[in-house]
Coordinates of C-alpha atoms in Angstrom, one line a residue:
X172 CA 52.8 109.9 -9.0
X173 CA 54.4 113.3 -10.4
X174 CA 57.4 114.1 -8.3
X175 CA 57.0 117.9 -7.6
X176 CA 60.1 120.3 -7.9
X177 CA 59.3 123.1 -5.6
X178 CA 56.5 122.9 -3.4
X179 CA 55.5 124.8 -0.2
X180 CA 57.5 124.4 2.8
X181 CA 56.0 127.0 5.5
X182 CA 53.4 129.4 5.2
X183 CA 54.0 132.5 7.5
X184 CA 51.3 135.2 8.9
X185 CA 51.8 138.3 11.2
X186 CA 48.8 139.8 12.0
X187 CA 50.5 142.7 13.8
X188 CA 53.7 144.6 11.8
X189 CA 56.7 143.2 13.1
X190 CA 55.1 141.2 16.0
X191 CA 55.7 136.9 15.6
X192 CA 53.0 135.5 13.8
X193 CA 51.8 132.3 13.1
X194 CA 52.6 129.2 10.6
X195 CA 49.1 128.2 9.4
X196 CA 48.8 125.3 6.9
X197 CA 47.0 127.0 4.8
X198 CA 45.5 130.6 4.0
X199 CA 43.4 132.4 1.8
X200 CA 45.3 134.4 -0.4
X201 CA 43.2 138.3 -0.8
X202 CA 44.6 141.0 -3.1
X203 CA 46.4 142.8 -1.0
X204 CA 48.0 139.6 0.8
X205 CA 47.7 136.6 3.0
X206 CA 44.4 137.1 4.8
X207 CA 45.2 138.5 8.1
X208 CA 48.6 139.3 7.6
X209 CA 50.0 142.8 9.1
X210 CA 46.4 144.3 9.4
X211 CA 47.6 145.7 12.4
X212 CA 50.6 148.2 13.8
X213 CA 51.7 149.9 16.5
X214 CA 52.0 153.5 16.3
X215 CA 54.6 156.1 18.2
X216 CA 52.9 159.6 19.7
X217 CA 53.8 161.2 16.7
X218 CA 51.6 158.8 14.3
X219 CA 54.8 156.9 12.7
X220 CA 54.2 153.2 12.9
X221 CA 57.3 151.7 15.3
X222 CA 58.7 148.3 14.1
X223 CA 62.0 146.2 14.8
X224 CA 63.7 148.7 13.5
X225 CA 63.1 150.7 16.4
X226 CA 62.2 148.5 19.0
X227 CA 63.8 144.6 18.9
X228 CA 61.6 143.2 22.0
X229 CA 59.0 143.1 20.1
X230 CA 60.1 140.3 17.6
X231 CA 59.2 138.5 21.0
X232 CA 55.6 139.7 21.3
X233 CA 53.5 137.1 19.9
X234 CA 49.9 137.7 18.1
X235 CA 47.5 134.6 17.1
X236 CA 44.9 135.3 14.5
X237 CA 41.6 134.7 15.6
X238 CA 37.8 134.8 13.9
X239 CA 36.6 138.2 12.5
X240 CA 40.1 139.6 12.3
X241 CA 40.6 140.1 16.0
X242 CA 44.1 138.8 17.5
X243 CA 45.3 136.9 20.6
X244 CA 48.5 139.1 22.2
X245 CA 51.2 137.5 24.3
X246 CA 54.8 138.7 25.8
X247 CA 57.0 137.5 28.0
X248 CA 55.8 138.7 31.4
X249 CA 52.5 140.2 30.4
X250 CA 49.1 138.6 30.4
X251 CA 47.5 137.1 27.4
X252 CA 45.1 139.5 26.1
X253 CA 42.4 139.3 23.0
X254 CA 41.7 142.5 20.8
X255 CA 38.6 143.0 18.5
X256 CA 38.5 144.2 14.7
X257 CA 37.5 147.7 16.0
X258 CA 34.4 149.5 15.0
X259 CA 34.1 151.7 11.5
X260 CA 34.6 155.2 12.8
X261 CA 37.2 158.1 12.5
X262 CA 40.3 157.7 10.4
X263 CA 43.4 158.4 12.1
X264 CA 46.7 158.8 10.0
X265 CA 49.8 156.8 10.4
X266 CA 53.0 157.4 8.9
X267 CA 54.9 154.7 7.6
X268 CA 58.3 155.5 5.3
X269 CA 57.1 158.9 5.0
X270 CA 53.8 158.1 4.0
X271 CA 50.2 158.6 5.5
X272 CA 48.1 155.7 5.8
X273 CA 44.6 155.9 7.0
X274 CA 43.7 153.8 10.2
X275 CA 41.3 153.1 12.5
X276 CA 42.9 153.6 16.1
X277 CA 41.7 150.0 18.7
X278 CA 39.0 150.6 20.3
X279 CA 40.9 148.5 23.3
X280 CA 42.3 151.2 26.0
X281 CA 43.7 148.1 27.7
X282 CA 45.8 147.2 24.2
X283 CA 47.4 150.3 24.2
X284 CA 48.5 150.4 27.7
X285 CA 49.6 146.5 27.2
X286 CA 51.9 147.3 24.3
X287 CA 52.9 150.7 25.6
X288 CA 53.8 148.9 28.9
X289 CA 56.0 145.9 27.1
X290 CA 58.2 148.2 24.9
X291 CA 58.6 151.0 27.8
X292 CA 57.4 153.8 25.3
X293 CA 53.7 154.8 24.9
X294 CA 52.2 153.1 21.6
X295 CA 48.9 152.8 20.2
X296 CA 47.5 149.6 18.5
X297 CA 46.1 150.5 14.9
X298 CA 43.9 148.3 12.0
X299 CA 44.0 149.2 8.7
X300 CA 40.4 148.3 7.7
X301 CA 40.2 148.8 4.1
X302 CA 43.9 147.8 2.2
X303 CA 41.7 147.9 -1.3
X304 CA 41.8 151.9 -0.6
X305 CA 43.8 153.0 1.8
X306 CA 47.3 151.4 0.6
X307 CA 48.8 151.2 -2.9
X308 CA 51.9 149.6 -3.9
X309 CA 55.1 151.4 -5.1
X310 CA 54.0 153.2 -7.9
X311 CA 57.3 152.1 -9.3
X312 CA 56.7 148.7 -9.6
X313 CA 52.7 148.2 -9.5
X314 CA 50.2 148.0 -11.7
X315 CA 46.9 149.7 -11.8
X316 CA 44.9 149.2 -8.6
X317 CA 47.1 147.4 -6.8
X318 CA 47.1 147.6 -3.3
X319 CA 49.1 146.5 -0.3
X320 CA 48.5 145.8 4.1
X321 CA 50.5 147.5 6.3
X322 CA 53.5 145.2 5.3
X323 CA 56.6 147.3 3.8
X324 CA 56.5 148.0 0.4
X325 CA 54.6 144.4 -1.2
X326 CA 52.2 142.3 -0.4
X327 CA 53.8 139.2 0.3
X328 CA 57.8 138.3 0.4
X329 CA 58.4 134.7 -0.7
X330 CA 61.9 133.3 0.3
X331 CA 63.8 129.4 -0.3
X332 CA 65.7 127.0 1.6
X333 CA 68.0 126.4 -0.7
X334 CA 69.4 130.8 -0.7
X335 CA 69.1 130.3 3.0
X336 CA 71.9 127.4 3.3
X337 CA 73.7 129.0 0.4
X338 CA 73.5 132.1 2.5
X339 CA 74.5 130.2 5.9
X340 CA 77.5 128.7 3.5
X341 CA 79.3 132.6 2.8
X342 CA 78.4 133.7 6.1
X343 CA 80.6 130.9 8.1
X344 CA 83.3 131.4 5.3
X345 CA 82.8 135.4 6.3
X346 CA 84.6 137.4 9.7
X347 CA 81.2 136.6 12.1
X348 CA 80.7 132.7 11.1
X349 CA 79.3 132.4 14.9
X350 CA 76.8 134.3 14.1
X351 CA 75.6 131.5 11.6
X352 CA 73.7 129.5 11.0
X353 CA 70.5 131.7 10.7
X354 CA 66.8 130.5 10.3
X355 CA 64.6 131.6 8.5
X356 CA 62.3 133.4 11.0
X357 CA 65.1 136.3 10.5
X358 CA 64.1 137.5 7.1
X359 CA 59.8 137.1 8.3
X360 CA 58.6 135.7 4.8
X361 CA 55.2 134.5 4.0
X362 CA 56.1 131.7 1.9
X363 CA 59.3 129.5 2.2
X364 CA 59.7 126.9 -0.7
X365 CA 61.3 123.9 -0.5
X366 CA 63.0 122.2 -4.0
X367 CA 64.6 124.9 -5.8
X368 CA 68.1 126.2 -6.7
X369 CA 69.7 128.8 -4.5
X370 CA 68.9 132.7 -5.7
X371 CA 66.3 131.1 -8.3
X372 CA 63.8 133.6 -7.2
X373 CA 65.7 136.2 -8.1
X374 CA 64.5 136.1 -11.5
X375 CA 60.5 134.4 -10.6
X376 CA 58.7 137.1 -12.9
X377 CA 55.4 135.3 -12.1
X378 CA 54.8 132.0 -10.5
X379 CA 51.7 130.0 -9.6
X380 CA 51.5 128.9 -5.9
X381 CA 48.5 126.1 -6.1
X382 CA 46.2 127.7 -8.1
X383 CA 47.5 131.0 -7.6
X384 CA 49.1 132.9 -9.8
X385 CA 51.3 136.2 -8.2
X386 CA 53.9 138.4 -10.1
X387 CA 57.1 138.4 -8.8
X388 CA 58.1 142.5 -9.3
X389 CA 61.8 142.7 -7.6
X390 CA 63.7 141.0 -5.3
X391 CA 64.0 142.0 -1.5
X392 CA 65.7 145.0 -0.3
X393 CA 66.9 144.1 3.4
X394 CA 67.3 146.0 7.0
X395 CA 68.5 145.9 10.1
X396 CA 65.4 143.6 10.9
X397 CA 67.5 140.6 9.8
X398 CA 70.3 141.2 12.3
X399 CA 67.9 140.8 15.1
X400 CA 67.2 137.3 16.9
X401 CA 63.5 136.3 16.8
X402 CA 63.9 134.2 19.9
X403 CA 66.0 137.0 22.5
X404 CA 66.0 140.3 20.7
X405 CA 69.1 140.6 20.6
X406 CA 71.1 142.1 17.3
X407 CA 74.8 141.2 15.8
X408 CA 76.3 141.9 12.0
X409 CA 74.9 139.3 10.0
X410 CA 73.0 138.8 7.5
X411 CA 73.7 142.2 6.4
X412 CA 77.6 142.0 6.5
X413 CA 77.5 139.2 4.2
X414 CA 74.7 140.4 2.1
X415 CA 76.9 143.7 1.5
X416 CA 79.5 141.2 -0.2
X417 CA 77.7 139.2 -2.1
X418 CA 74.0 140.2 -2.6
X419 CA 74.2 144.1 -3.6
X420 CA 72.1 145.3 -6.3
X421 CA 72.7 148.6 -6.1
X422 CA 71.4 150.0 -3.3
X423 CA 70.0 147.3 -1.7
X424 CA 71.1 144.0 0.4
X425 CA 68.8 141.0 -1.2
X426 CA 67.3 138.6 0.3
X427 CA 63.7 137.0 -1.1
X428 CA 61.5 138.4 -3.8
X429 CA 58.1 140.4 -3.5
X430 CA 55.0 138.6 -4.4
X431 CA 51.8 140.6 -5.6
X432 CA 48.6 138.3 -6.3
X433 CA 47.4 138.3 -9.7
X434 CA 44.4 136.6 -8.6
X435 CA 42.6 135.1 -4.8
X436 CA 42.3 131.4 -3.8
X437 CA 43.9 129.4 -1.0
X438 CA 47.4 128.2 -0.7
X439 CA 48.5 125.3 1.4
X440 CA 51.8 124.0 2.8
X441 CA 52.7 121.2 0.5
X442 CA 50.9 123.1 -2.8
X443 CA 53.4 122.8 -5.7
X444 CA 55.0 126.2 -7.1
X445 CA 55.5 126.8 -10.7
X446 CA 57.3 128.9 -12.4
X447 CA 55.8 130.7 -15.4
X448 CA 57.6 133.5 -16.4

């Protein structure tokens, strides 16, 4: 039997923008993304869409994919709670880094009032319904007709383990080493491989993931996200002191590389990952 070099370690979906997610097996890969990844966000009173960024507690909120699109919500001290795909009706625009997105607000009064309640601000639940129209990628890096969810900038972030534990290495040789070691949860990829080099995917062009083939267009730029605990919310300095030192390309603090699918299928945790160009 062939003995793979890279292969599929985790598979990673959050249905709601910078809510925990789920580690499926395997997923159907659509053009715009994993199937059922960051369809949803939460939206501020003045329409921008509020992440980590803004609030950290909600790295602790947990939503479940379920049939048709809808979601299964949980949080620490509030009660489990199911949201349908809502209705076609009135688009509603969000703003998200300065740019309006068209939405469709949940029909789900009691979603609203559950999030709103949680993060201590008043928030609205929002579904993108259609990501081949609403969304496209950075003009400066896409190619005709590509589209992308409500995730940042790409449609999918691919990371390794082998840049993680290099990572780990410079950031207990670094001024906050008891900060370290950090998992990967921190950096929220879709698609962790197992077998290659450290910072290989810095320069993974286009790879095939099973039978899927995705261009790789740039590597990951990296916020104040990373700094924040997935398991208690709570924030320190790293990764982004030791990305300053040793992952700068010029104005950003690397850390993965952008996936956008050439192509749909299904990828599975174990599938073998090529690298083509």
């Amino acid at each position: 039997m062939a003995i793979m070099n890279m292969y599929v370690q985790a598979l990673h979906v959050h249905p709601v923008k910078s809510v925990a997610g789920t580690a499926p097996d395997e997923v159907d890969v659509e053009p715009w993304g994993l199937s059922g990844d960051r369809r949803w966000a939460l939206a501020g009173s003045d329409g921008v869409v509020i992440t980590q960024r803004e609030q950290p507690r909600m790295a602790l909120a947990q939503a479940r994919p379920l049939a048709g699109g809808a979601i299964a919500l949980s949080a620490p001290g509030m009660p489990d709670l199911v949201v349908e795909v809502p209705a076609p009706g009135l688009l509603e625009p969000v703003t998200l880094f300065g740019k309006k997105i068209d939405t469709v607000v949940a029909d789900a009064p009691a979603a609203h009032a559950w999030f709103s309640e949680y993060l201590g601000v008043p928030v609205r639940l929002v579904h993108l319904d259609d990501p081949a129209v609403r969304r496209p990628v950075n003009p400066e890096y896409a190619l005709p007709g590509e589209t992308v969810s409500l995730a940042d900038a790409y449609p999918l972030l691919v990371t390794t383990l082998a840049s993680l534990d290099a990572l780990n290495t410079l950031i207990a040789q670094g001024d906050h080493p008891q900060e370290g070691p950090l998992p990967m949860n921190r950096f929220r990829p879709n698609v962790v491989v197992a077998g290659a080099t450290a910072w290989a995917e810095d320069h993974w062009h286009r790879i095939a993931i099973g039978d899927v083939v995705f261009r790789g267009p740039k590597n990951c730029g990296r916020c104040v996200i990373t700094t924040t605990d997935q398991t208690t919310a709570e924030r320190g300095k790293e990764p982004l002191r030791t990305l300053g030192r040793h992952r700068r390309f010029g104005k950003s603090l690397a850390f993965g590389r952008a996936l956008i699918p050439t192509g749909t299928g299904t990828i599975r945790v174990g599938d073998e990952v090529r690298v083509l160009d």
